[in-house]
mmCIF file of C-alpha atoms in Angstrom:
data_model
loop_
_atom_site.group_PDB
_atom_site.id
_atom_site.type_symbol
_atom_site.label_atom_id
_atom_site.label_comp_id
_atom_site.label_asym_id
_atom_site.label_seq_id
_atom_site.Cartn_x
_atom_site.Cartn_y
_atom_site.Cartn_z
ATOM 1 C CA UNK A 145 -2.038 -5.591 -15.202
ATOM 2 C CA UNK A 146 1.716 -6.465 -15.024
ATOM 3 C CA UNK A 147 2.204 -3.924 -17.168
ATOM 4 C CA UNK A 148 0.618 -1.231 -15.481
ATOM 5 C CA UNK A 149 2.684 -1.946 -12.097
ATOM 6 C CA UNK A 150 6.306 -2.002 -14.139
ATOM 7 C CA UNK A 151 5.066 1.151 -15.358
ATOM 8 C CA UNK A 152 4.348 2.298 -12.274
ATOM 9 C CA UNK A 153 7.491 0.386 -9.994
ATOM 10 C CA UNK A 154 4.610 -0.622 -8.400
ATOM 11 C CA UNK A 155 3.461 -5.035 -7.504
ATOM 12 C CA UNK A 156 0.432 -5.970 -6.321
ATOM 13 C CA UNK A 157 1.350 -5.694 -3.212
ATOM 14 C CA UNK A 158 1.709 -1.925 -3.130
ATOM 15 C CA UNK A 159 -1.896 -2.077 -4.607
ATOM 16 C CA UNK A 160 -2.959 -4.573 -2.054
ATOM 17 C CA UNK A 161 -1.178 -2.086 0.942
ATOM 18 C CA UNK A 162 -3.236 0.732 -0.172
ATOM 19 C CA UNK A 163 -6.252 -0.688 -0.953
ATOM 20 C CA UNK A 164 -6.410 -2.079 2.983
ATOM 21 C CA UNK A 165 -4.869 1.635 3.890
ATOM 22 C CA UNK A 166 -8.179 3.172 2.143
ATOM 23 C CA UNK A 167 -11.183 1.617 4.536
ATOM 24 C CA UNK A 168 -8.988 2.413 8.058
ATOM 25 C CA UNK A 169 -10.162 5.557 10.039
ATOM 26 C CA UNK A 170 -7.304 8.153 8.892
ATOM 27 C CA UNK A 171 -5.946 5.967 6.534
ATOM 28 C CA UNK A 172 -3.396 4.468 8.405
ATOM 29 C CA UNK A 173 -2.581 0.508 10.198
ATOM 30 C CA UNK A 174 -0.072 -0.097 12.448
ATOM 31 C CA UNK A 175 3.101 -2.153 10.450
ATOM 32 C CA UNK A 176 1.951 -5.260 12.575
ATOM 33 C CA UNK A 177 -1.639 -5.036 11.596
ATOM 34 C CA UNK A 178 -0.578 -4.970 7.775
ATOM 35 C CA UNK A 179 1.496 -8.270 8.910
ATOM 36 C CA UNK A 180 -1.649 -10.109 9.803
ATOM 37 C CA UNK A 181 -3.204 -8.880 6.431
ATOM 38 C CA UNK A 182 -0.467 -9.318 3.953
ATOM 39 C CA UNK A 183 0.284 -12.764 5.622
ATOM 40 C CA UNK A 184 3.997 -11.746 4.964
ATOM 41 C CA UNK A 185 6.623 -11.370 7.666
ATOM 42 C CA UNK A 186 7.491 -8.870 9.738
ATOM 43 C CA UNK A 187 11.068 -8.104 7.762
ATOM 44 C CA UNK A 188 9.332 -8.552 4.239
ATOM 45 C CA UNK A 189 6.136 -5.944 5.339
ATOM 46 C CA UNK A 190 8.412 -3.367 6.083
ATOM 47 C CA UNK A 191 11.069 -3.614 3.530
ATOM 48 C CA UNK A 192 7.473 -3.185 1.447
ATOM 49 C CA UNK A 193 6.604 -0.175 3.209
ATOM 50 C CA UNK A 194 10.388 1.083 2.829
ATOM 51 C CA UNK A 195 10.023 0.705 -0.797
ATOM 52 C CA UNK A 196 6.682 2.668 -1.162
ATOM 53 C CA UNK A 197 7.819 4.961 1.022
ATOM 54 C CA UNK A 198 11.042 5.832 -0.840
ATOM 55 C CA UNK A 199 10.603 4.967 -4.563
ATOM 56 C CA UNK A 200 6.970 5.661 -5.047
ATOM 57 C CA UNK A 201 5.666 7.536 -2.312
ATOM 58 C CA UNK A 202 2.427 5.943 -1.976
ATOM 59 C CA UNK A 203 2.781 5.783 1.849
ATOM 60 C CA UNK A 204 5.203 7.532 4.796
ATOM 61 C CA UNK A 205 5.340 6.209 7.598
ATOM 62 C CA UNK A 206 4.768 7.818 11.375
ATOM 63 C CA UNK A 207 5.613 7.161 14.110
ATOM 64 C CA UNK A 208 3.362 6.917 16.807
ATOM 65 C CA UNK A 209 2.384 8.945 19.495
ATOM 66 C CA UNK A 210 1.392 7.263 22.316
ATOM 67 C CA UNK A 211 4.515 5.037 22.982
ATOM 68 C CA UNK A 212 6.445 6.284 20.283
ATOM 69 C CA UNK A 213 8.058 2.705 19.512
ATOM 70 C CA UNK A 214 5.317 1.380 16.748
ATOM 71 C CA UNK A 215 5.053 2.795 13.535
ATOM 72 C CA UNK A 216 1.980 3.761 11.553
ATOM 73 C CA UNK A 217 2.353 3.253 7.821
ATOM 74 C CA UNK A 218 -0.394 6.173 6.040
ATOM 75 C CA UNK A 219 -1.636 6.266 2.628
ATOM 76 C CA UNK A 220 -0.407 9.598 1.017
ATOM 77 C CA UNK A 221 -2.550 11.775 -2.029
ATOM 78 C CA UNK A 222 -0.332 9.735 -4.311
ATOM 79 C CA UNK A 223 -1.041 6.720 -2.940
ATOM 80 C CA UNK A 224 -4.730 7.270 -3.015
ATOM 81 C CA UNK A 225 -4.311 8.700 -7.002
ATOM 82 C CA UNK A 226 -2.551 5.332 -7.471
ATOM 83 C CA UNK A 227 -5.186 3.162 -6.010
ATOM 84 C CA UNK A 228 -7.867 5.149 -8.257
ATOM 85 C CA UNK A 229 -6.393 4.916 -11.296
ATOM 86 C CA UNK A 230 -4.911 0.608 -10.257
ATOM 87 C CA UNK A 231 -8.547 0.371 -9.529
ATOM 88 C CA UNK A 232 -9.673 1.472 -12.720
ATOM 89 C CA UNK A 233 -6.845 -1.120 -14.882
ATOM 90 C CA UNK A 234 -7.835 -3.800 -12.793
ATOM 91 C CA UNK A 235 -11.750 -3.577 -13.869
ATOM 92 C CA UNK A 236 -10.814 -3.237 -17.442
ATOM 93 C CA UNK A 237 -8.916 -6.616 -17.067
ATOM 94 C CA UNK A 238 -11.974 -8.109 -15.288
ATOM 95 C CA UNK A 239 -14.192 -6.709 -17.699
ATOM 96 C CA UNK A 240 -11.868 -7.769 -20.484
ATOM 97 C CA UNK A 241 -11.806 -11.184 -18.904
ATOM 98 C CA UNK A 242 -15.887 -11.713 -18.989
#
């Protein structure tokens, strides 16, 4: 699985970030809601989200609307590719593991 993330620049917490981005209505958590989920800090979530954004492209981030202070952090196409085909390597190592 290692492999497949240096192949990717991805960890598994890019996977992890899109894989909670994938069950939210519109695909998208507020940075301090993926905080309380990551149980990382604040400065370590969004140098994450910085990286995804910017290397990878697996997520942008928006910000929002109503009091245009907190960001939003959205899964993009690529992002949800990426979780589809991380999904698929990580039940061949399961699979391989039974």
């Amino acid at each position: 699985m290692e492999s497949y993330f240096t192949k990717t620049g991805t960890n598994l917490n890019s996977y992890t970030v899109c894989y909670l981005l994938q069950d939210k209505e519109n695909q998208e958590l507020r940075i301090s809601e993926l905080v309380e989920l990551l149980y990382l800090s604040t400065s370590a979530t969004s140098r994450l989200v910085v990286k995804m954004e910017a290397e990878t492209g697996l997520v942008v981030r928006e910000t929002c609307e109503i009091d245009n202070r907190g960001l939003y952090v959205v899964l993009t196409q690529k992002g949800r590719d990426f979780l589809t085909d991380a999904s698929a390597a990580v039940e061949k190592l399961i699979q391989k593991a039974l």
